[in-house]
């Protein structure tokens, strides 16, 4: 825990230094700092993953809400957030089995949402379930699963799967999970242009049914969330 705290402090200093170098038009220096920052973030992610428990509390039963693989809501819709501009191109086996991101407060204003995530590869290797979590105790970390879709598979690489769910919670985290090993998903530490409305911190678990207490930032995937019914 002390190591994680020190690395976090170091990365905060690196972020400040990188901004100062960019303002001074020192592109080479800023790039070197960014490389060091990326290295520290991957070290921190690995350290925090080792602290994730391998079991979690029993969660609510899976829902049977509508889910479909196809084309998600158009990015130009102002009520769609996430990867609405450029998308992540990197494909990785990330080593965890559950990942969620915080929906920023201005966008938690609905009781019904549509979550869409893009498949990196077709079939079982690229399959996943879409999930929604909330922070029940208010400590900023997701601790209760709201709902989860059935397993979704793509026929072709690049297909999107969408799922409708309901939540009246004041905090919301969305993402996906999978049961297979050797998964292939879109995953990057570089923010895509136009990415909006979601936090850049990843909350993750090594197991699909575990609690997402592992943390890493910045992390991104090809995910979109549409507000269907405003409060």
Backbone as JSON, one array per atom type, in Angstrom:
{
  "sequence": "XXXXXXXXXXXXXXXXXXXXXXXXXXXXXXXXXXXXXXXXXXXXXXXXXXXXXXXXXXXXXXXXXXXXXXXXXXXXXXXXXXXXXXXXXXXXXXXXXXXXXXXXXXXXXXXXXXXXXXXXXXXXXXXXXXXXXXXXXXXXXXXXXXXXXXXXXXXXXXXXXXXXXXXXXXXXXXXXXXXXXXXXXXXXXXXXXXXXXXXXXXXXXXXXXXXXXXXXXXXXXXXXXXXXXXX",
  "N": [[0.82, -1.2, 0.0], [1.99, 1.25, 0.81], [3.89, 1.48, -1.19], [2.22, 1.8, -3.44], [1.05, 4.25, -2.8], [3.27, 5.97, -2.87], [4.02, 5.72, -5.57], [1.76, 6.81, -6.77], [1.98, 9.47, -5.89], [4.35, 10.17, -7.17], [3.57, 9.93, -9.88], [1.69, 11.97, -10.01], [3.36, 14.22, -9.75], [4.81, 13.9, -12.11], [2.78, 14.32, -14.01], [2.21, 17.04, -13.63], [4.7, 18.12, -14.34], [4.84, 17.33, -17.05], [2.76, 18.85, -18.17], [3.8, 21.43, -17.74], [6.08, 21.34, -19.4], [4.87, 21.02, -21.89], [3.54, 23.47, -22.11], [5.76, 25.06, -22.35], [6.56, 24.43, -24.84], [8.31, 22.34, -25.09], [8.53, 19.69, -26.57], [9.93, 17.28, -26.88], [10.92, 16.83, -24.3], [8.48, 16.62, -22.92], [7.46, 14.32, -24.08], [9.28, 12.4, -23.17], [8.76, 12.48, -20.45], [6.12, 11.62, -20.51], [6.47, 8.97, -21.37], [7.77, 7.91, -19.13], [5.73, 8.31, -17.28], [3.7, 6.62, -18.29], [4.98, 4.17, -17.86], [5.12, 4.09, -15.06], [2.41, 4.02, -14.46], [1.62, 1.54, -15.46], [3.12, -0.1, -13.79], [1.92, 0.55, -11.36], [-0.68, -0.37, -11.85], [-0.22, -3.13, -12.03], [0.71, -3.63, -9.45], [-1.53, -2.94, -7.91], [-3.36, -4.77, -8.88], [-2.43, -7.13, -7.75], [-3.35, -6.83, -5.22], [-6.0, -7.28, -5.32], [-8.89, -8.98, -4.11], [-9.69, -12.48, -4.51], [-12.21, -13.42, -4.32], [-15.66, -12.45, -4.02], [-18.54, -10.67, -2.63], [-21.82, -12.14, -2.82], [-23.68, -11.27, -5.61], [-26.53, -9.46, -7.02], [-28.92, -11.38, -8.93], [-28.45, -12.15, -12.41], [-29.86, -10.05, -14.93], [-32.56, -10.08, -17.31], [-32.67, -8.18, -19.27], [-33.13, -6.42, -22.41], [-30.76, -7.14, -24.91], [-28.4, -6.74, -27.55], [-26.41, -7.4, -30.43], [-24.92, -5.19, -32.57], [-25.27, -2.06, -34.23], [-24.4, 0.74, -32.29], [-25.89, 3.6, -30.55], [-25.87, 6.65, -32.45], [-22.86, 8.61, -32.52], [-23.21, 11.39, -32.64], [-25.41, 12.06, -31.16], [-26.29, 14.05, -28.45], [-26.71, 12.98, -25.96], [-25.13, 10.78, -25.69], [-22.3, 9.32, -24.26], [-18.75, 8.72, -23.67], [-16.66, 6.83, -25.83], [-17.07, 8.61, -28.25], [-15.9, 9.88, -30.31], [-12.9, 9.42, -31.77], [-11.75, 5.98, -31.62], [-10.39, 3.33, -29.54], [-7.64, 1.51, -30.74], [-5.84, -0.43, -29.98], [-5.44, -3.84, -29.05], [-5.71, -6.13, -26.44], [-4.79, -8.77, -24.12], [-5.74, -8.46, -21.02], [-5.5, -9.45, -18.42], [-7.27, -9.17, -16.3], [-10.75, -9.71, -15.3], [-13.01, -8.26, -15.05], [-14.14, -5.0, -15.58], [-14.77, -1.59, -14.98], [-15.91, 1.8, -15.43], [-16.28, 5.09, -14.04], [-19.28, 6.92, -14.4], [-19.46, 10.25, -15.03], [-20.72, 12.76, -12.75], [-22.51, 14.81, -13.96], [-23.82, 13.36, -15.9], [-25.25, 11.34, -14.78], [-28.27, 11.01, -14.76], [-30.56, 9.7, -15.26], [-32.99, 7.02, -15.36], [-32.96, 4.92, -16.98], [-30.78, 3.36, -19.17], [-28.62, 2.83, -22.04], [-26.07, 0.72, -22.71], [-23.16, 0.29, -24.63], [-20.59, -1.66, -26.03], [-17.62, -2.31, -27.87], [-16.63, -5.19, -29.7], [-13.46, -6.7, -29.89], [-12.6, -8.98, -31.22], [-14.23, -11.7, -32.97], [-16.61, -14.25, -31.82], [-16.0, -16.65, -29.1], [-13.63, -15.81, -27.85], [-13.68, -13.06, -27.9], [-15.93, -12.49, -26.45], [-18.22, -11.05, -24.02], [-19.88, -9.85, -21.02], [-22.08, -7.16, -20.35], [-21.99, -4.71, -17.81], [-23.25, -3.01, -14.86], [-22.51, -1.01, -12.12], [-22.66, 0.36, -8.73], [-21.72, 2.8, -6.22], [-22.19, 2.12, -3.14], [-21.47, 2.73, -0.44], [-20.3, 5.19, -0.6], [-17.55, 5.75, -0.86], [-16.24, 6.22, -3.18], [-15.51, 4.02, -4.68], [-16.66, 1.36, -6.69], [-19.01, -0.87, -5.29], [-21.22, -2.47, -5.36], [-23.01, -4.53, -7.49], [-25.3, -3.54, -9.92], [-26.62, -4.62, -12.14], [-26.38, -7.11, -14.79], [-25.69, -8.17, -18.08], [-26.62, -10.9, -20.32], [-24.22, -13.24, -21.76], [-22.49, -11.9, -24.52], [-21.75, -12.2, -27.94], [-19.79, -11.52, -30.87], [-20.25, -11.58, -34.41], [-18.47, -10.62, -36.21], [-15.25, -9.02, -36.09], [-15.11, -5.9, -34.48], [-17.81, -5.46, -34.28], [-20.49, -4.05, -32.32], [-21.95, -4.54, -29.11], [-25.02, -4.0, -27.47], [-26.94, -3.04, -24.58], [-29.74, -2.62, -22.54], [-30.46, -1.14, -19.42], [-31.7, -0.52, -16.08], [-31.43, 2.0, -13.56], [-31.65, 3.81, -10.59], [-29.77, 4.92, -9.08], [-27.54, 7.33, -7.56], [-24.91, 7.23, -8.15], [-22.84, 5.77, -10.65], [-21.27, 3.16, -12.4], [-19.91, 1.73, -15.29], [-19.26, -0.98, -17.6], [-17.59, -3.96, -18.66], [-17.43, -7.61, -18.47], [-15.92, -10.91, -18.34], [-15.63, -14.48, -18.73], [-13.78, -16.16, -19.88], [-10.32, -17.17, -20.37], [-7.4, -15.61, -21.8], [-8.61, -13.56, -23.15], [-9.48, -11.07, -25.63], [-9.5, -7.7, -25.91], [-10.41, -4.27, -26.64], [-8.16, -1.88, -25.47], [-6.4, 0.63, -23.79], [-3.92, 3.03, -22.67], [-3.99, 5.52, -23.63], [-5.88, 8.39, -24.19], [-8.64, 8.49, -26.34], [-9.36, 10.82, -28.97], [-12.06, 13.0, -28.4], [-13.26, 11.52, -26.43], [-15.49, 11.4, -23.76], [-17.35, 12.25, -20.76], [-17.0, 10.02, -19.12], [-15.01, 8.8, -16.4], [-11.37, 8.56, -16.29], [-10.25, 6.61, -14.81], [-9.76, 3.21, -14.22], [-11.59, 0.62, -12.7], [-11.14, -2.58, -11.46], [-11.32, -6.22, -11.45], [-9.8, -9.38, -10.85], [-11.37, -11.59, -11.16], [-14.52, -12.54, -12.63], [-16.75, -12.42, -10.97], [-15.84, -11.04, -8.81], [-15.19, -8.17, -6.62], [-14.68, -4.95, -8.0], [-12.05, -3.69, -7.03], [-9.45, -3.17, -7.69], [-7.34, -0.67, -9.16], [-6.48, 1.55, -11.83], [-4.99, 4.07, -13.87], [-4.35, 6.34, -16.6], [-6.99, 4.59, -18.29], [-8.66, 3.16, -21.09], [-11.43, 2.06, -23.12], [-13.46, 0.92, -25.89], [-16.33, 2.14, -25.43], [-19.69, 3.14, -25.02], [-22.29, 5.12, -23.62], [-25.7, 5.65, -23.44], [-28.17, 7.95, -22.54], [-31.43, 7.2, -21.84], [-33.93, 7.76, -20.59], [-34.62, 10.72, -19.08], [-34.47, 12.03, -15.74]],
  "CA": [[0.0, 0.0, 0.0], [2.89, 2.39, 0.82], [4.47, 1.57, -2.54], [1.2, 2.36, -4.33], [0.89, 5.66, -2.47], [4.45, 6.69, -3.37], [3.95, 5.78, -7.03], [0.71, 7.79, -7.09], [2.54, 10.81, -5.68], [5.33, 10.38, -8.23], [2.86, 10.15, -11.14], [1.1, 13.31, -9.95], [4.43, 15.17, -10.08], [5.1, 13.75, -13.54], [1.71, 14.95, -14.78], [2.43, 18.5, -13.55], [5.89, 18.42, -15.13], [4.52, 17.18, -18.46], [1.98, 20.04, -18.56], [4.72, 22.58, -17.81], [6.91, 21.18, -20.59], [4.02, 21.29, -23.06], [3.34, 24.92, -22.17], [7.02, 25.65, -22.78], [6.82, 23.9, -26.18], [9.4, 21.35, -25.04], [7.82, 18.48, -26.95], [10.78, 16.12, -26.61], [10.91, 16.62, -22.86], [7.14, 16.17, -22.52], [7.32, 12.92, -24.51], [10.07, 11.57, -22.27], [8.02, 12.41, -19.19], [4.94, 10.78, -20.73], [6.92, 7.58, -21.38], [7.99, 7.53, -17.73], [4.41, 8.27, -16.64], [3.04, 5.38, -18.71], [5.65, 3.05, -17.19], [4.69, 4.09, -13.66], [0.99, 3.65, -14.38], [1.53, 0.1, -15.64], [3.64, -0.7, -12.55], [0.89, 0.72, -10.34], [-1.79, -1.27, -12.18], [0.18, -4.49, -11.67], [0.76, -3.7, -7.99], [-2.89, -2.92, -7.36], [-4.02, -6.03, -9.26], [-2.02, -8.15, -6.79], [-4.07, -6.61, -3.97], [-7.42, -7.54, -5.52], [-9.31, -10.27, -3.58], [-10.1, -13.41, -5.55], [-13.62, -13.72, -4.15], [-16.46, -11.27, -3.7], [-19.85, -10.95, -2.1], [-22.82, -12.59, -3.78], [-24.31, -10.12, -6.25], [-27.88, -9.75, -7.5], [-29.0, -12.29, -10.07], [-28.39, -11.53, -13.72], [-31.15, -9.61, -15.46], [-32.89, -10.54, -18.67], [-32.97, -7.0, -20.07], [-32.84, -6.53, -23.84], [-29.39, -6.94, -25.36], [-28.31, -7.02, -28.97], [-25.15, -7.05, -31.08], [-25.2, -4.43, -33.78], [-24.76, -0.7, -34.26], [-24.85, 1.5, -31.13], [-26.44, 4.92, -30.81], [-24.93, 7.48, -33.21], [-22.06, 9.46, -31.66], [-23.61, 12.78, -32.65], [-26.45, 12.25, -30.16], [-25.66, 14.72, -27.31], [-26.89, 12.21, -24.74], [-24.24, 9.63, -25.71], [-20.98, 9.66, -23.73], [-17.74, 7.68, -23.82], [-15.84, 6.9, -27.04], [-17.98, 9.12, -29.28], [-15.07, 10.41, -31.4], [-12.0, 8.33, -32.15], [-11.87, 4.78, -30.79], [-9.15, 2.63, -29.21], [-7.26, 0.51, -31.74], [-5.02, -1.47, -29.36], [-6.14, -5.03, -28.56], [-4.85, -6.77, -25.44], [-5.23, -9.69, -23.07], [-5.41, -7.52, -19.94], [-5.2, -10.12, -17.18], [-8.37, -9.14, -15.34], [-11.97, -10.28, -15.87], [-14.11, -7.31, -14.83], [-13.64, -3.63, -15.64], [-15.81, -0.57, -15.03], [-15.5, 3.2, -15.35], [-17.27, 5.97, -13.43], [-20.03, 7.88, -15.18], [-19.28, 11.51, -14.32], [-22.01, 13.18, -12.16], [-23.49, 15.5, -14.81], [-24.49, 12.43, -16.83], [-26.06, 10.38, -14.02], [-29.52, 11.77, -14.7], [-31.54, 8.85, -15.93], [-33.33, 5.76, -14.73], [-32.8, 3.89, -18.0], [-29.6, 3.63, -19.99], [-28.2, 1.82, -23.03], [-24.61, 0.57, -22.7], [-22.63, -0.36, -25.83], [-19.15, -1.91, -26.03], [-17.19, -2.89, -29.14], [-15.86, -6.44, -29.65], [-12.19, -6.66, -30.62], [-12.55, -10.16, -32.08], [-15.5, -12.42, -32.94], [-16.68, -15.53, -31.14], [-15.85, -16.81, -27.66], [-12.47, -15.08, -27.32], [-14.05, -11.65, -27.75], [-17.23, -12.39, -25.79], [-18.26, -10.43, -22.7], [-21.15, -9.39, -20.49], [-22.09, -5.75, -20.0], [-22.28, -4.61, -16.38], [-23.44, -1.71, -14.23], [-22.25, -1.04, -10.68], [-22.82, 1.61, -8.01], [-20.92, 2.97, -5.0], [-23.21, 2.17, -2.09], [-21.0, 3.32, 0.81], [-19.86, 6.56, -0.84], [-16.1, 5.95, -0.77], [-15.69, 6.45, -4.52], [-15.16, 2.75, -5.31], [-17.87, 0.55, -6.9], [-19.07, -1.96, -4.32], [-22.44, -3.27, -5.51], [-23.43, -4.67, -8.87], [-26.71, -3.24, -10.17], [-27.19, -5.52, -13.13], [-25.43, -7.67, -15.74], [-26.34, -8.75, -19.25], [-26.19, -12.24, -20.7], [-22.99, -13.2, -22.54], [-22.7, -11.36, -25.87], [-20.68, -12.54, -28.88], [-19.85, -10.84, -32.16], [-20.0, -12.39, -35.6], [-17.3, -10.05, -36.88], [-14.46, -8.07, -35.3], [-15.58, -4.52, -34.61], [-19.24, -5.35, -33.93], [-20.82, -3.52, -31.01], [-23.09, -5.12, -28.41], [-25.73, -3.0, -26.67], [-27.75, -3.61, -23.51], [-30.51, -1.64, -21.8], [-30.62, -1.46, -18.0], [-32.31, 0.52, -15.27], [-30.77, 2.34, -12.3], [-32.02, 5.09, -10.0], [-28.68, 5.28, -8.19], [-26.89, 8.62, -7.79], [-23.56, 6.95, -8.66], [-22.96, 4.73, -11.66], [-20.06, 2.68, -13.06], [-20.31, 0.82, -16.37], [-18.16, -1.64, -18.27], [-17.87, -5.33, -19.11], [-16.74, -8.69, -17.77], [-15.84, -12.11, -19.16], [-15.25, -15.67, -17.97], [-12.72, -16.9, -20.57], [-8.94, -16.69, -20.29], [-6.88, -15.26, -23.12], [-9.55, -12.64, -23.79], [-8.95, -10.0, -26.47], [-10.38, -6.54, -25.81], [-9.82, -2.96, -26.91], [-7.65, -1.43, -24.17], [-5.28, 1.53, -24.01], [-3.69, 4.09, -21.69], [-4.05, 6.79, -24.36], [-7.25, 8.87, -24.35], [-9.04, 8.77, -27.73], [-9.94, 12.15, -29.2], [-13.52, 13.05, -28.3], [-13.73, 10.71, -25.3], [-16.11, 12.35, -22.84], [-18.43, 11.83, -19.88], [-16.59, 8.93, -18.25], [-13.71, 8.99, -15.78], [-10.29, 7.82, -16.93], [-9.74, 5.6, -13.89], [-10.34, 1.89, -14.36], [-11.77, -0.22, -11.52], [-11.12, -3.92, -12.06], [-11.19, -7.42, -10.63], [-9.22, -10.52, -11.56], [-12.42, -12.57, -11.41], [-15.74, -11.93, -13.14], [-17.69, -12.2, -9.88], [-15.18, -10.32, -7.72], [-15.44, -6.74, -6.5], [-13.67, -4.21, -8.77], [-11.3, -2.82, -6.12], [-8.19, -2.79, -8.32], [-7.47, 0.63, -9.81], [-5.4, 1.96, -12.72], [-5.38, 5.21, -14.71], [-5.61, 6.34, -17.35], [-7.31, 3.42, -19.1], [-9.81, 3.43, -21.95], [-11.89, 1.05, -24.05], [-14.49, 1.45, -26.79], [-17.57, 2.03, -24.67], [-20.6, 4.29, -25.12], [-23.47, 5.06, -22.75], [-26.76, 6.55, -23.9], [-29.26, 8.26, -21.59], [-32.7, 6.95, -22.52], [-35.02, 8.46, -19.9], [-34.14, 11.69, -18.09], [-35.28, 12.16, -14.52]],
  "C": [[0.86, 1.25, 0.0], [3.53, 2.59, -0.54], [3.49, 2.21, -3.51], [1.04, 3.86, -4.07], [2.06, 6.47, -3.01], [4.42, 6.81, -4.89], [2.9, 6.77, -7.48], [1.23, 9.21, -6.96], [3.53, 11.16, -6.8], [4.64, 10.68, -9.56], [2.17, 11.52, -11.16], [2.13, 14.38, -10.28], [4.78, 15.1, -11.56], [4.05, 14.43, -14.39], [1.86, 16.47, -14.79], [3.61, 18.9, -14.42], [5.6, 18.33, -16.62], [3.72, 18.39, -18.97], [2.87, 21.27, -18.7], [5.59, 22.53, -19.05], [6.11, 21.45, -21.87], [3.78, 22.78, -23.22], [4.59, 25.63, -22.64], [7.44, 25.17, -24.17], [8.02, 22.96, -26.22], [8.78, 19.98, -25.31], [8.63, 17.23, -26.62], [10.79, 15.79, -25.12], [9.58, 16.09, -22.37], [6.93, 14.71, -22.9], [8.08, 11.98, -23.59], [9.36, 11.4, -20.92], [6.8, 11.52, -19.35], [5.31, 9.3, -20.74], [7.14, 7.07, -19.96], [6.67, 7.41, -16.98], [3.67, 6.99, -17.01], [3.65, 4.17, -18.01], [5.19, 2.94, -15.73], [3.25, 3.64, -13.51], [0.81, 2.15, -14.58], [2.06, -0.64, -14.4], [2.59, -0.63, -11.45], [-0.28, -0.22, -10.59], [-1.46, -2.7, -11.77], [0.2, -4.65, -10.15], [-0.62, -3.78, -7.39], [-3.65, -4.19, -7.7], [-3.68, -7.14, -8.26], [-2.75, -8.03, -5.47], [-5.55, -6.93, -4.09], [-7.8, -8.89, -4.93], [-9.82, -11.17, -4.68], [-11.55, -13.83, -5.4], [-14.36, -12.46, -3.79], [-17.79, -11.68, -3.11], [-20.78, -11.43, -3.19], [-23.55, -11.36, -4.31], [-25.73, -10.47, -6.69], [-27.86, -10.64, -8.72], [-28.94, -11.51, -11.37], [-29.79, -11.14, -14.18], [-31.35, -10.17, -16.85], [-33.27, -9.35, -19.55], [-32.55, -7.21, -21.51], [-31.36, -6.3, -24.12], [-29.3, -7.38, -26.81], [-26.91, -6.66, -29.45], [-25.47, -6.38, -32.4], [-24.59, -3.05, -33.7], [-25.28, 0.09, -33.07], [-25.44, 2.84, -31.53], [-25.42, 5.78, -31.54], [-24.18, 8.44, -32.3], [-22.54, 10.91, -31.6], [-24.76, 13.07, -31.67], [-25.83, 12.86, -28.92], [-25.8, 13.96, -26.0], [-26.06, 10.92, -24.74], [-22.87, 10.07, -25.22], [-20.05, 8.47, -23.91], [-16.93, 7.89, -25.07], [-16.71, 7.33, -28.22], [-17.22, 9.77, -30.43], [-14.21, 9.29, -31.96], [-12.2, 7.14, -31.2], [-10.49, 4.17, -30.55], [-8.88, 1.57, -30.27], [-6.47, -0.65, -31.15], [-5.88, -2.61, -28.83], [-5.21, -5.78, -27.63], [-5.59, -7.87, -24.68], [-4.8, -9.01, -21.78], [-5.13, -8.18, -18.6], [-6.22, -9.98, -16.07], [-9.64, -9.6, -16.05], [-13.2, -9.41, -15.67], [-13.51, -5.92, -14.84], [-14.82, -2.66, -15.77], [-15.19, 0.81, -14.9], [-16.64, 4.03, -14.75], [-17.96, 6.85, -14.47], [-19.97, 9.2, -14.41], [-20.64, 12.09, -13.92], [-22.98, 13.91, -13.09], [-24.31, 14.57, -15.7], [-25.28, 11.34, -16.11], [-27.4, 11.06, -13.76], [-30.66, 10.99, -15.34], [-31.9, 7.68, -15.04], [-33.19, 4.6, -15.71], [-31.68, 4.29, -18.95], [-29.42, 2.52, -21.02], [-26.67, 1.83, -23.07], [-24.18, -0.2, -23.94], [-21.12, -0.49, -25.71], [-18.78, -2.64, -27.31], [-16.35, -4.15, -28.91], [-14.58, -6.29, -30.47], [-12.06, -7.82, -31.61], [-13.88, -10.89, -31.98], [-15.44, -13.67, -32.05], [-16.4, -15.49, -29.66], [-14.71, -15.97, -27.09], [-12.81, -13.6, -27.08], [-15.38, -11.44, -27.05], [-17.12, -11.67, -24.46], [-19.7, -10.2, -22.28], [-21.02, -7.9, -20.19], [-22.6, -5.62, -18.56], [-22.47, -3.17, -15.95], [-23.28, -1.89, -12.72], [-22.56, 0.32, -10.06], [-21.91, 1.61, -6.79], [-21.89, 3.19, -3.84], [-22.74, 2.9, -0.84], [-20.37, 4.7, 0.64], [-18.38, 6.8, -0.75], [-15.44, 6.13, -2.13], [-15.32, 5.21, -5.28], [-16.43, 1.93, -5.5], [-17.89, -0.66, -5.97], [-20.34, -2.8, -4.42], [-22.84, -3.32, -6.99], [-24.92, -4.41, -8.99], [-27.32, -4.3, -11.06], [-26.09, -6.01, -14.07], [-26.19, -8.33, -16.88], [-25.98, -10.23, -19.38], [-24.88, -12.11, -21.49], [-23.31, -12.79, -23.98], [-21.49, -11.69, -26.74], [-20.89, -11.83, -30.2], [-19.62, -11.84, -33.29], [-18.74, -11.92, -36.32], [-16.57, -9.13, -35.92], [-14.98, -6.66, -35.55], [-17.06, -4.35, -34.38], [-19.39, -4.76, -32.53], [-21.98, -4.32, -30.42], [-23.7, -4.05, -27.5], [-26.68, -3.69, -25.69], [-28.44, -2.48, -22.75], [-30.62, -2.08, -20.34], [-31.22, -0.26, -17.28], [-31.51, 0.75, -13.99], [-31.25, 3.71, -11.85], [-30.93, 5.58, -9.07], [-28.07, 6.63, -8.57], [-25.43, 8.44, -8.24], [-23.66, 5.75, -9.6], [-21.59, 4.44, -12.27], [-20.48, 1.66, -14.1], [-19.07, 0.22, -17.03], [-18.55, -3.03, -18.72], [-17.05, -6.33, -18.32], [-16.76, -9.92, -18.66], [-15.34, -13.27, -18.3], [-14.07, -16.41, -18.6], [-11.34, -16.32, -20.25], [-8.45, -16.4, -21.7], [-7.8, -14.33, -23.88], [-8.8, -11.6, -24.64], [-9.94, -8.85, -26.44], [-9.64, -5.28, -26.25], [-9.42, -2.34, -25.57], [-6.42, -0.57, -24.39], [-5.14, 2.51, -22.84], [-3.7, 5.47, -22.34], [-5.5, 7.18, -24.61], [-7.57, 9.11, -25.82], [-9.59, 10.2, -27.85], [-11.47, 12.08, -29.13], [-14.09, 12.23, -27.16], [-14.27, 11.64, -24.22], [-17.13, 11.66, -21.93], [-18.12, 10.7, -18.93], [-15.23, 9.26, -17.63], [-12.64, 8.18, -16.49], [-9.69, 6.76, -16.02], [-10.52, 4.3, -14.05], [-10.44, 1.22, -12.99], [-11.92, -1.65, -12.02], [-11.0, -5.0, -11.01], [-10.59, -8.54, -11.47], [-10.27, -11.55, -11.92], [-13.71, -11.87, -11.82], [-16.72, -11.61, -12.02], [-17.07, -11.51, -8.67], [-15.61, -8.87, -7.66], [-14.34, -5.97, -7.22], [-12.92, -3.2, -7.91], [-9.92, -2.47, -6.65], [-8.38, -1.49, -9.09], [-6.25, 0.91, -10.69], [-5.89, 3.14, -13.55], [-4.14, 5.76, -15.41], [-5.77, 5.05, -18.16], [-8.6, 3.69, -19.87], [-10.16, 2.19, -22.76], [-12.95, 1.67, -24.94], [-15.87, 1.17, -26.19], [-18.39, 3.31, -24.87], [-21.81, 4.06, -24.21], [-24.47, 6.11, -23.21], [-27.81, 6.72, -22.8], [-30.58, 8.11, -22.31], [-33.87, 7.71, -21.91], [-34.42, 9.42, -18.87], [-35.06, 11.73, -16.89], [-36.05, 13.46, -14.55]]
}
